[in-house]
Short mmCIF file of C-alpha atoms in Angstrom, two decimals:
data_model
loop_
_atom_site.label_atom_id
_atom_site.label_comp_id
_atom_site.label_asym_id
_atom_site.label_seq_id
_atom_site.Cartn_x
_atom_site.Cartn_y
_atom_site.Cartn_z
CA UNK A 619 -1.72 7.23 18.44
CA UNK A 620 -2.13 5.68 14.99
CA UNK A 621 0.87 3.96 13.46
CA UNK A 622 2.40 5.17 10.25
CA UNK A 623 2.05 2.81 7.27
CA UNK A 624 4.24 3.61 4.35
CA UNK A 625 4.03 2.17 0.85
CA UNK A 626 6.87 2.43 -1.65
CA UNK A 627 5.53 2.16 -5.19
CA UNK A 628 7.26 1.06 -8.38
CA UNK A 629 6.59 4.39 -10.14
CA UNK A 630 6.94 8.02 -9.23
CA UNK A 631 3.17 8.46 -9.28
CA UNK A 632 1.76 8.57 -5.75
CA UNK A 633 -1.61 6.91 -5.05
CA UNK A 634 -3.08 10.39 -4.40
CA UNK A 635 -2.58 11.20 -8.09
CA UNK A 636 -4.95 8.32 -8.93
CA UNK A 637 -8.74 7.93 -8.62
CA UNK A 638 -10.22 6.70 -5.35
CA UNK A 639 -9.91 2.97 -4.82
CA UNK A 640 -7.23 2.68 -7.45
CA UNK A 641 -4.90 -0.23 -7.03
CA UNK A 642 -1.14 0.46 -6.90
CA UNK A 643 1.51 -2.20 -7.06
CA UNK A 644 4.04 -2.05 -4.29
CA UNK A 645 7.72 -2.76 -4.38
CA UNK A 646 8.06 -2.55 -0.62
CA UNK A 647 6.12 -1.80 2.53
CA UNK A 648 7.07 -0.28 5.87
CA UNK A 649 5.41 0.04 9.28
CA UNK A 650 6.45 2.22 12.17
CA UNK A 651 5.07 -0.40 14.49
CA UNK A 652 7.70 -2.91 13.47
CA UNK A 653 10.38 -0.57 12.28
CA UNK A 654 10.97 -2.69 9.24
CA UNK A 655 10.90 -2.19 5.47
CA UNK A 656 9.95 -5.37 3.68
CA UNK A 657 10.70 -5.74 -0.06
CA UNK A 658 8.13 -7.60 -2.08
CA UNK A 659 9.45 -10.13 -4.53
CA UNK A 660 7.65 -9.22 -7.74
CA UNK A 661 8.58 -12.57 -9.28
CA UNK A 662 6.87 -14.40 -6.47
CA UNK A 663 4.04 -11.86 -6.06
CA UNK A 664 3.68 -10.39 -9.56
CA UNK A 665 0.18 -9.00 -8.93
CA UNK A 666 0.43 -8.36 -5.19
CA UNK A 667 -1.49 -5.14 -4.61
CA UNK A 668 -2.85 -3.03 -1.76
CA UNK A 669 -5.72 -0.57 -1.74
CA UNK A 670 -3.74 2.50 -0.78
CA UNK A 671 -6.33 3.86 1.65
CA UNK A 672 -5.63 0.81 3.80
CA UNK A 673 -1.90 1.61 3.89
CA UNK A 674 -1.32 5.31 4.01
CA UNK A 675 -3.43 6.08 7.05
CA UNK A 676 -2.18 9.67 7.41
CA UNK A 677 -2.54 10.57 3.71
CA UNK A 678 1.20 11.13 3.31
CA UNK A 679 3.86 9.52 1.12
CA UNK A 680 7.27 9.22 2.75
CA UNK A 681 10.64 8.39 1.34
CA UNK A 682 12.62 5.54 2.80
CA UNK A 683 14.97 7.98 4.54
CA UNK A 684 12.01 9.90 6.03
CA UNK A 685 10.54 6.64 7.27
CA UNK A 686 13.73 5.47 8.92
CA UNK A 687 13.90 8.69 10.93
CA UNK A 688 10.30 8.31 12.03
CA UNK A 689 10.51 4.78 13.41
CA UNK A 690 9.60 4.74 17.10
CA UNK A 691 8.04 2.53 19.77
CA UNK A 692 4.51 3.69 19.02
CA UNK A 693 1.64 1.61 20.30
CA UNK A 694 -1.36 1.43 17.97
CA UNK A 695 -4.91 2.00 19.12
CA UNK A 696 -6.44 -1.12 20.68
CA UNK A 697 -3.06 -2.72 20.43
CA UNK A 698 -0.49 -3.54 23.09
CA UNK A 699 3.14 -4.52 22.87
CA UNK A 700 4.78 -7.36 24.79
CA UNK A 701 8.41 -6.76 25.56
CA UNK A 702 9.25 -10.19 24.13
CA UNK A 703 9.48 -11.76 27.63
CA UNK A 704 7.21 -14.72 27.05
CA UNK A 705 4.89 -16.42 27.83
CA UNK A 706 1.70 -14.81 26.53
CA UNK A 707 -1.96 -15.92 26.45
CA UNK A 708 -4.63 -14.25 24.30
CA UNK A 709 -8.25 -15.35 24.08
CA UNK A 710 -11.44 -14.09 22.49
CA UNK A 711 -13.93 -12.63 24.99
CA UNK A 712 -13.55 -12.02 28.76
CA UNK A 713 -13.14 -15.70 29.51
CA UNK A 714 -10.92 -14.87 32.48
CA UNK A 715 -10.77 -18.23 34.12
CA UNK A 716 -9.84 -19.92 30.87
CA UNK A 717 -7.00 -17.51 30.35
CA UNK A 718 -5.83 -17.99 33.94
CA UNK A 719 -5.82 -21.75 33.46
CA UNK A 720 -3.76 -21.46 30.31
CA UNK A 721 -1.41 -18.98 32.01
CA UNK A 722 -0.84 -21.32 34.95
CA UNK A 723 0.19 -24.05 32.56
CA UNK A 724 2.44 -21.99 30.29
CA UNK A 725 4.00 -20.02 33.12
CA UNK A 726 4.79 -23.37 34.80
CA UNK A 727 6.88 -24.35 31.77
CA UNK A 728 4.35 -26.39 29.82
CA UNK A 729 4.18 -26.07 26.01
CA UNK A 730 1.94 -23.72 24.08
CA UNK A 731 -0.15 -26.75 22.96
CA UNK A 732 -0.53 -27.89 26.57
CA UNK A 733 -1.60 -24.44 27.61
CA UNK A 734 -4.29 -23.92 24.96
CA UNK A 735 -5.74 -27.34 25.82
CA UNK A 736 -5.83 -26.42 29.51
CA UNK A 737 -7.39 -23.06 28.76
CA UNK A 738 -10.05 -24.30 26.39
CA UNK A 739 -10.80 -27.28 28.73
CA UNK A 740 -11.44 -24.83 31.53
CA UNK A 741 -13.93 -22.95 29.34
CA UNK A 742 -15.66 -26.18 28.42
CA UNK A 743 -16.02 -27.15 32.07
CA UNK A 744 -17.31 -23.66 32.98
CA UNK A 745 -19.61 -23.63 29.94
CA UNK A 746 -18.41 -20.12 29.10
CA UNK A 747 -21.41 -17.98 28.15
CA UNK A 748 -23.33 -21.21 27.47
CA UNK A 749 -21.61 -21.32 24.07
CA UNK A 750 -18.64 -23.53 24.96
CA UNK A 751 -18.78 -27.10 26.20
CA UNK A 752 -21.84 -29.17 27.10
CA UNK A 753 -25.25 -27.86 28.11
CA UNK A 754 -25.67 -25.09 25.55
CA UNK A 755 -26.64 -24.24 21.97
CA UNK A 756 -29.12 -27.03 21.20
CA UNK A 757 -29.62 -27.88 17.56
CA UNK A 758 -33.04 -28.24 15.93
CA UNK A 759 -33.57 -31.58 17.56
CA UNK A 760 -32.52 -30.26 21.02
CA UNK A 761 -29.12 -31.94 21.04
CA UNK A 762 -25.83 -30.23 21.94
CA UNK A 763 -22.76 -31.19 19.95
CA UNK A 764 -19.13 -30.03 20.17
CA UNK A 765 -16.67 -28.54 17.66
CA UNK A 766 -13.04 -28.05 18.63
CA UNK A 767 -9.57 -27.65 17.08
CA UNK A 768 -5.97 -27.38 18.16
CA UNK A 769 -3.01 -26.31 15.98
CA UNK A 770 0.71 -26.45 16.65
CA UNK A 771 2.43 -23.48 15.02
CA UNK A 772 5.81 -25.21 15.06
CA UNK A 773 4.87 -28.40 13.20
CA UNK A 774 1.69 -27.04 11.52
CA UNK A 775 -0.10 -30.16 12.82
CA UNK A 776 -3.85 -29.84 13.37
CA UNK A 777 -6.37 -31.98 15.19
CA UNK A 778 -10.08 -31.26 15.16
CA UNK A 779 -13.53 -32.72 15.86
CA UNK A 780 -16.87 -31.48 14.56
CA UNK A 781 -20.48 -32.20 15.39
CA UNK A 782 -19.19 -34.56 18.04
CA UNK A 783 -21.92 -36.20 20.09
CA UNK A 784 -21.91 -37.63 23.64
CA UNK A 785 -18.35 -36.44 24.53
CA UNK A 786 -17.92 -33.16 26.42
CA UNK A 787 -14.13 -32.82 26.14
CA UNK A 788 -13.84 -31.24 22.72
CA UNK A 789 -10.39 -29.78 22.87
CA UNK A 790 -8.90 -32.94 24.40
CA UNK A 791 -10.52 -35.01 21.66
CA UNK A 792 -9.02 -32.64 19.06
CA UNK A 793 -5.59 -33.09 20.56
CA UNK A 794 -5.97 -36.87 20.43
CA UNK A 795 -6.75 -36.59 16.71
CA UNK A 796 -3.54 -34.62 16.27
CA UNK A 797 -1.43 -36.94 18.39
CA UNK A 798 -2.66 -40.37 17.38
CA UNK A 799 -3.96 -40.17 13.81
CA UNK A 800 -2.75 -39.05 10.39
CA UNK A 801 -6.04 -37.19 9.95
CA UNK A 802 -6.90 -33.57 10.62
CA UNK A 803 -10.65 -33.70 11.29
CA UNK A 804 -13.08 -36.32 12.60
CA UNK A 805 -16.83 -35.68 12.64
CA UNK A 806 -20.10 -36.80 14.16
CA UNK A 807 -20.74 -39.99 16.06
CA UNK A 808 -17.57 -41.62 14.67
CA UNK A 809 -15.54 -38.81 16.30
CA UNK A 810 -17.28 -39.71 19.56
CA UNK A 811 -16.38 -43.38 19.15
CA UNK A 812 -12.75 -42.41 18.57
CA UNK A 813 -12.58 -40.13 21.56
CA UNK A 814 -14.10 -42.68 23.90
CA UNK A 815 -11.79 -45.42 22.57
CA UNK A 816 -8.86 -43.14 23.39
CA UNK A 817 -9.96 -42.83 27.02
CA UNK A 818 -12.20 -39.74 27.23
CA UNK A 819 -15.36 -40.05 29.32
CA UNK A 820 -18.57 -40.95 27.49
CA UNK A 821 -21.11 -41.48 26.13
CA UNK A 822 -22.73 -38.63 28.03
CA UNK A 823 -25.86 -36.59 27.54
CA UNK A 824 -24.55 -33.12 26.58
CA UNK A 825 -27.88 -31.35 27.14
CA UNK A 826 -28.75 -29.43 30.30
CA UNK A 827 -31.97 -28.19 31.87
CA UNK A 828 -31.19 -24.74 30.43
CA UNK A 829 -30.67 -26.01 26.90
CA UNK A 830 -33.82 -28.15 27.03
CA UNK A 831 -35.84 -25.16 28.27
CA UNK A 832 -34.43 -22.95 25.54
CA UNK A 833 -35.22 -25.55 22.86
CA UNK A 834 -38.77 -26.05 24.21
CA UNK A 835 -39.50 -22.32 24.03
CA UNK A 836 -38.07 -22.16 20.54
CA UNK A 837 -40.37 -25.03 19.42
CA UNK A 838 -43.35 -23.18 20.98
CA UNK A 839 -42.39 -20.19 18.85
CA UNK A 840 -42.75 -22.29 15.70
CA UNK A 841 -39.02 -22.87 15.49
CA UNK A 842 -38.23 -19.23 14.81
CA UNK A 843 -35.62 -17.99 14.07
CA UNK A 844 -33.81 -20.75 12.20
CA UNK A 845 -31.13 -21.25 9.59
CA UNK A 846 -33.30 -22.35 6.69
CA UNK A 847 -33.83 -20.21 3.56
CA UNK A 848 -35.76 -20.51 0.32
CA UNK A 849 -37.95 -23.26 1.78
CA UNK A 850 -41.60 -23.92 2.55
CA UNK A 851 -43.51 -23.95 4.80
CA UNK A 852 -42.44 -20.60 6.32
CA UNK A 853 -43.04 -19.92 10.02
CA UNK A 854 -43.23 -23.52 11.10
CA UNK A 855 -41.04 -26.34 12.33
CA UNK A 856 -40.99 -28.21 9.04
CA UNK A 857 -40.37 -30.62 7.47
CA UNK A 858 -39.13 -28.20 4.84
CA UNK A 859 -39.00 -28.35 1.10
CA UNK A 860 -37.20 -26.20 -1.46
CA UNK A 861 -39.26 -23.26 -2.64
CA UNK A 862 -37.35 -22.04 -5.68
CA UNK A 863 -35.54 -23.79 -8.53
CA UNK A 864 -37.04 -27.21 -7.82
CA UNK A 865 -36.34 -28.22 -11.43
CA UNK A 866 -33.75 -26.30 -13.39
CA UNK A 867 -35.30 -27.57 -16.65
CA UNK A 868 -38.53 -25.76 -15.80
CA UNK A 869 -37.23 -22.65 -14.13
CA UNK A 870 -33.90 -20.88 -14.23
CA UNK A 871 -32.75 -19.35 -10.96
CA UNK A 872 -32.49 -15.58 -11.17
CA UNK A 873 -29.00 -14.33 -10.46
CA UNK A 874 -30.49 -11.14 -8.96
CA UNK A 875 -32.66 -13.22 -6.65
CA UNK A 876 -29.66 -15.28 -5.53
CA UNK A 877 -27.55 -12.18 -4.90
CA UNK A 878 -30.38 -10.59 -2.93
CA UNK A 879 -30.55 -13.71 -0.78
CA UNK A 880 -26.82 -13.60 -0.16
CA UNK A 881 -26.39 -9.94 0.70
CA UNK A 882 -29.57 -9.65 2.80
CA UNK A 883 -28.82 -12.67 4.94
CA UNK A 884 -30.29 -11.96 8.39
CA UNK A 885 -27.92 -12.23 11.32
CA UNK A 886 -28.90 -14.48 14.21
CA UNK A 887 -25.49 -13.96 15.80
CA UNK A 888 -25.12 -12.79 19.35
CA UNK A 889 -22.90 -13.33 22.39
CA UNK A 890 -25.33 -15.93 23.81
CA UNK A 891 -26.03 -18.05 20.75
CA UNK A 892 -23.06 -18.06 18.42
CA UNK A 893 -19.73 -17.84 20.08
CA UNK A 894 -16.32 -19.51 20.31
CA UNK A 895 -13.34 -19.47 22.57
CA UNK A 896 -10.34 -19.06 20.32
CA UNK A 897 -7.08 -18.96 22.24
CA UNK A 898 -3.45 -18.37 21.23
CA UNK A 899 -0.43 -19.03 23.44
CA UNK A 900 3.24 -18.21 23.06
CA UNK A 901 5.23 -20.33 25.52
CA UNK A 902 8.54 -19.59 27.22
CA UNK A 903 10.48 -20.89 24.21
CA UNK A 904 8.61 -18.62 21.84
CA UNK A 905 6.58 -21.46 20.37
CA UNK A 906 3.00 -20.72 19.30
CA UNK A 907 -0.19 -22.75 19.38
CA UNK A 908 -3.87 -22.05 19.03
CA UNK A 909 -7.04 -23.83 20.16
CA UNK A 910 -10.79 -23.38 19.81
CA UNK A 911 -13.93 -24.90 21.30
CA UNK A 912 -17.62 -24.21 20.78
CA UNK A 913 -21.00 -25.89 20.88
CA UNK A 914 -21.91 -24.03 17.71
CA UNK A 915 -24.88 -21.98 16.62
CA UNK A 916 -28.04 -22.23 18.67
CA UNK A 917 -30.81 -24.11 16.76
CA UNK A 918 -28.46 -25.06 13.95
CA UNK A 919 -29.50 -27.66 11.44
CA UNK A 920 -28.28 -31.08 12.68
CA UNK A 921 -24.99 -31.98 11.01
CA UNK A 922 -23.86 -28.39 10.64
CA UNK A 923 -20.13 -27.76 11.04
CA UNK A 924 -19.08 -24.20 11.83
CA UNK A 925 -15.76 -22.48 11.62
CA UNK A 926 -14.58 -23.71 15.05
CA UNK A 927 -12.82 -26.84 13.82
CA UNK A 928 -11.53 -25.30 10.60
CA UNK A 929 -7.87 -24.31 10.66
CA UNK A 930 -7.43 -20.90 9.06
CA UNK A 931 -10.99 -19.83 9.92
CA UNK A 932 -11.46 -19.93 13.70
CA UNK A 933 -7.75 -19.90 14.42
CA UNK A 934 -4.32 -20.25 12.81
CA UNK A 935 -0.75 -20.34 13.98
CA UNK A 936 2.68 -20.22 12.32
CA UNK A 937 5.71 -20.01 14.53
CA UNK A 938 7.52 -17.87 11.95
CA UNK A 939 4.81 -15.19 11.97
CA UNK A 940 2.27 -15.31 14.76
CA UNK A 941 -1.36 -16.37 15.36
CA UNK A 942 -4.97 -15.40 15.02
CA UNK A 943 -8.25 -16.23 16.70
CA UNK A 944 -11.75 -15.53 15.39
CA UNK A 945 -15.35 -15.50 16.66
CA UNK A 946 -18.73 -14.67 15.17
CA UNK A 947 -20.87 -15.93 12.31
CA UNK A 948 -18.81 -18.96 11.38
CA UNK A 949 -20.97 -19.91 8.39
CA UNK A 950 -19.88 -16.68 6.75
CA UNK A 951 -16.37 -16.35 8.17
CA UNK A 952 -15.21 -19.82 7.12
CA UNK A 953 -15.72 -18.85 3.49
CA UNK A 954 -12.90 -16.26 3.84
CA UNK A 955 -10.45 -18.08 6.18
CA UNK A 956 -9.85 -14.82 8.07
CA UNK A 957 -7.24 -16.16 10.41
CA UNK A 958 -5.13 -17.58 7.59
CA UNK A 959 -5.47 -14.21 5.92
CA UNK A 960 -4.33 -12.41 9.06
CA UNK A 961 -1.25 -14.51 9.49
CA UNK A 962 -0.28 -14.30 5.82
CA UNK A 963 -0.80 -10.49 5.87
CA UNK A 964 1.54 -10.27 8.85
CA UNK A 965 4.04 -12.43 6.99
CA UNK A 966 4.04 -9.84 4.20
CA UNK A 967 4.75 -7.02 6.63
CA UNK A 968 1.44 -5.82 7.99
CA UNK A 969 1.28 -5.10 11.71
CA UNK A 970 -1.43 -7.01 13.66
CA UNK A 971 -3.94 -4.13 13.75
CA UNK A 972 -3.86 -3.59 10.03
CA UNK A 973 -3.89 -7.30 9.30
CA UNK A 974 -6.96 -7.78 11.53
CA UNK A 975 -8.81 -4.84 9.98
CA UNK A 976 -7.99 -6.04 6.48
CA UNK A 977 -9.33 -9.55 7.12
CA UNK A 978 -12.56 -8.25 8.58
CA UNK A 979 -13.08 -5.69 5.80
CA UNK A 980 -12.75 -8.40 3.16
CA UNK A 981 -15.77 -10.14 4.68
CA UNK A 982 -17.76 -6.97 5.32
CA UNK A 983 -17.47 -5.91 1.70
CA UNK A 984 -19.35 -9.03 0.60
CA UNK A 985 -21.60 -9.42 3.66
CA UNK A 986 -22.24 -5.98 5.19
CA UNK A 987 -24.60 -7.47 7.78
CA UNK A 988 -22.23 -10.10 9.09
CA UNK A 989 -21.11 -10.12 12.73
CA UNK A 990 -17.64 -11.25 13.71
CA UNK A 991 -14.17 -10.39 15.05
CA UNK A 992 -10.54 -11.46 14.88
CA UNK A 993 -7.62 -11.00 17.21
CA UNK A 994 -4.09 -11.01 15.73
CA UNK A 995 -0.83 -11.70 17.54
CA UNK A 996 2.60 -11.51 15.95
CA UNK A 997 5.54 -13.59 17.09
CA UNK A 998 6.85 -10.65 19.13
CA UNK A 999 3.67 -10.60 21.23
CA UNK A 1000 2.04 -7.51 19.63
CA UNK A 1001 -1.70 -8.04 19.58
CA UNK A 1002 -4.70 -6.21 18.15
CA UNK A 1003 -8.35 -6.85 17.35
CA UNK A 1004 -10.88 -5.88 14.70
CA UNK A 1005 -14.61 -6.44 14.52
CA UNK A 1006 -17.78 -5.80 12.51
CA UNK A 1007 -21.36 -5.65 13.70
CA UNK A 1008 -20.66 -5.79 17.45
CA UNK A 1009 -18.30 -4.60 20.13
CA UNK A 1010 -15.58 -7.16 20.63
CA UNK A 1011 -13.51 -7.93 23.71
CA UNK A 1012 -10.44 -10.14 24.07
CA UNK A 1013 -8.38 -11.16 27.07
CA UNK A 1014 -4.61 -11.13 27.56
CA UNK A 1015 -2.19 -12.34 30.23
CA UNK A 1016 1.52 -11.75 29.96
CA UNK A 1017 4.51 -11.73 32.27
CA UNK A 1018 4.18 -7.96 32.60
CA UNK A 1019 0.63 -8.24 34.02
CA UNK A 1020 -0.50 -9.16 37.52
CA UNK A 1021 -3.72 -10.67 36.14
CA UNK A 1022 -5.76 -10.97 32.96
CA UNK A 1023 -6.47 -7.71 31.13
CA UNK A 1024 -9.52 -7.28 28.87
CA UNK A 1025 -9.20 -5.13 25.70
CA UNK A 1026 -12.25 -3.64 24.02
CA UNK A 1027 -12.48 -3.13 20.27
CA UNK A 1028 -15.21 -1.04 18.68
CA UNK A 1029 -16.58 -1.85 15.23
#
C-alpha cells in the first residue's frame, strides 16, 4: 500500500489549481509512514520547494486534522519497517555472505564501523561478482585497483582510498586513513605505501587469470567498448587525441554538440562490470556507519576515481537521520551526491522511499540513459530502494529475521 504524503502550503491555493510541474512553497510536510508533521523554517529555507507530484501521491490535499486521523503503521511498497530493536545491516545487491559477516560482528556487540569493515572485507575476499576486491575489473592496462570508503555517522569522520595499487584490503586501508590521519582520502600508489606501512599485506599483484583473460579479449576487440569520447582514432586501442575543439581560437565548441554528447552518453554499466558493495549498519546502541568497496569500472582509463570512495555519493551516514548506499554508474552519480541528497531529504521529513526516488529522479532528468540505484535507511531502521535503468536488489539482516532477506526494486 502506498504511503500518504501530505503537503501544507502557505496559501489557500492547492497545487491542483496550478499548471503541471508548478512549484509550490511549503510551510510544512507530513508523512503517514513516520506519523510526523515537520514545519519548514522559511527563514532558513526561504526557497525550499517541492514538485507537488512527488508529494501528493494520491492526488488529494488533506488538512492537518485529517492527516492526524489517518496516521497508521503502513508499510510502503519495497520498504520494510524495523521495530527499532537493533542491530540492522543493509547492503546493495545479494551479497549474502558479506551481510552475514557484518551481522555476526554487530550482533556480537561490535560497533557499526567494525561491522561495515567486516562485511566489506568479506566481500573483498569473496570477490563479490568480480566487482569487489582483487582479481576483477581490469583497467585499460590490465591492472586491477581498489576504491573504498568508511564513514562514521556519529563523528562524521571519513576514511577513503582510491585507485589503490598492490593492496587488496581496501576497506581496512580506508579505516586506517580515518583512524591514523587527519586526511579523508588517499590515492594511487601513495595510498598503497601508506596501507603497507600501517601493516596491511602487500605489495601484491591484484590481477587474476580471469581478469587477464577478460583484458586480453578486450584488446583483441580493438579495446571496445571504452570510456573515451570525442577522440581519434575511433575503434582502436589508441593512443588517442582530441577530435574537437583542439584550439579554441580556431574553432568554438558548439553548445548543441556538447549537450548531445552529454545526454546521449552510452551506458557500459552492468552487474558484472560496474558495481559496488555499499553497506550500512546500525549497531545495538543505535549508532550508524557506512562502508563501500569496489574495483571500479571495467576497462576504465588508468587513474580514474569513481564514486566508491566519495562520501555523499556511494554512501553517507548521519546518526541524527540515517544512511544511504548507492551503486551504478559512478561517473554520473558522483556529480549529484545522491546519498547526501537522500539523507538530507530524510532530515527534512521525507520517508526513505520518497527520498530514494527523489535522488534517483534528479539524476534521470539530466541523464535519462544512466543506470544506478540507491538504498535509504532512516535512524528507525525503515529502509527502501529506488533505481533507474536496471532491476536493483538489496540485502537486509535484522534481529527480526532468521537470515538475510533480499528485496527487489523495479525501475
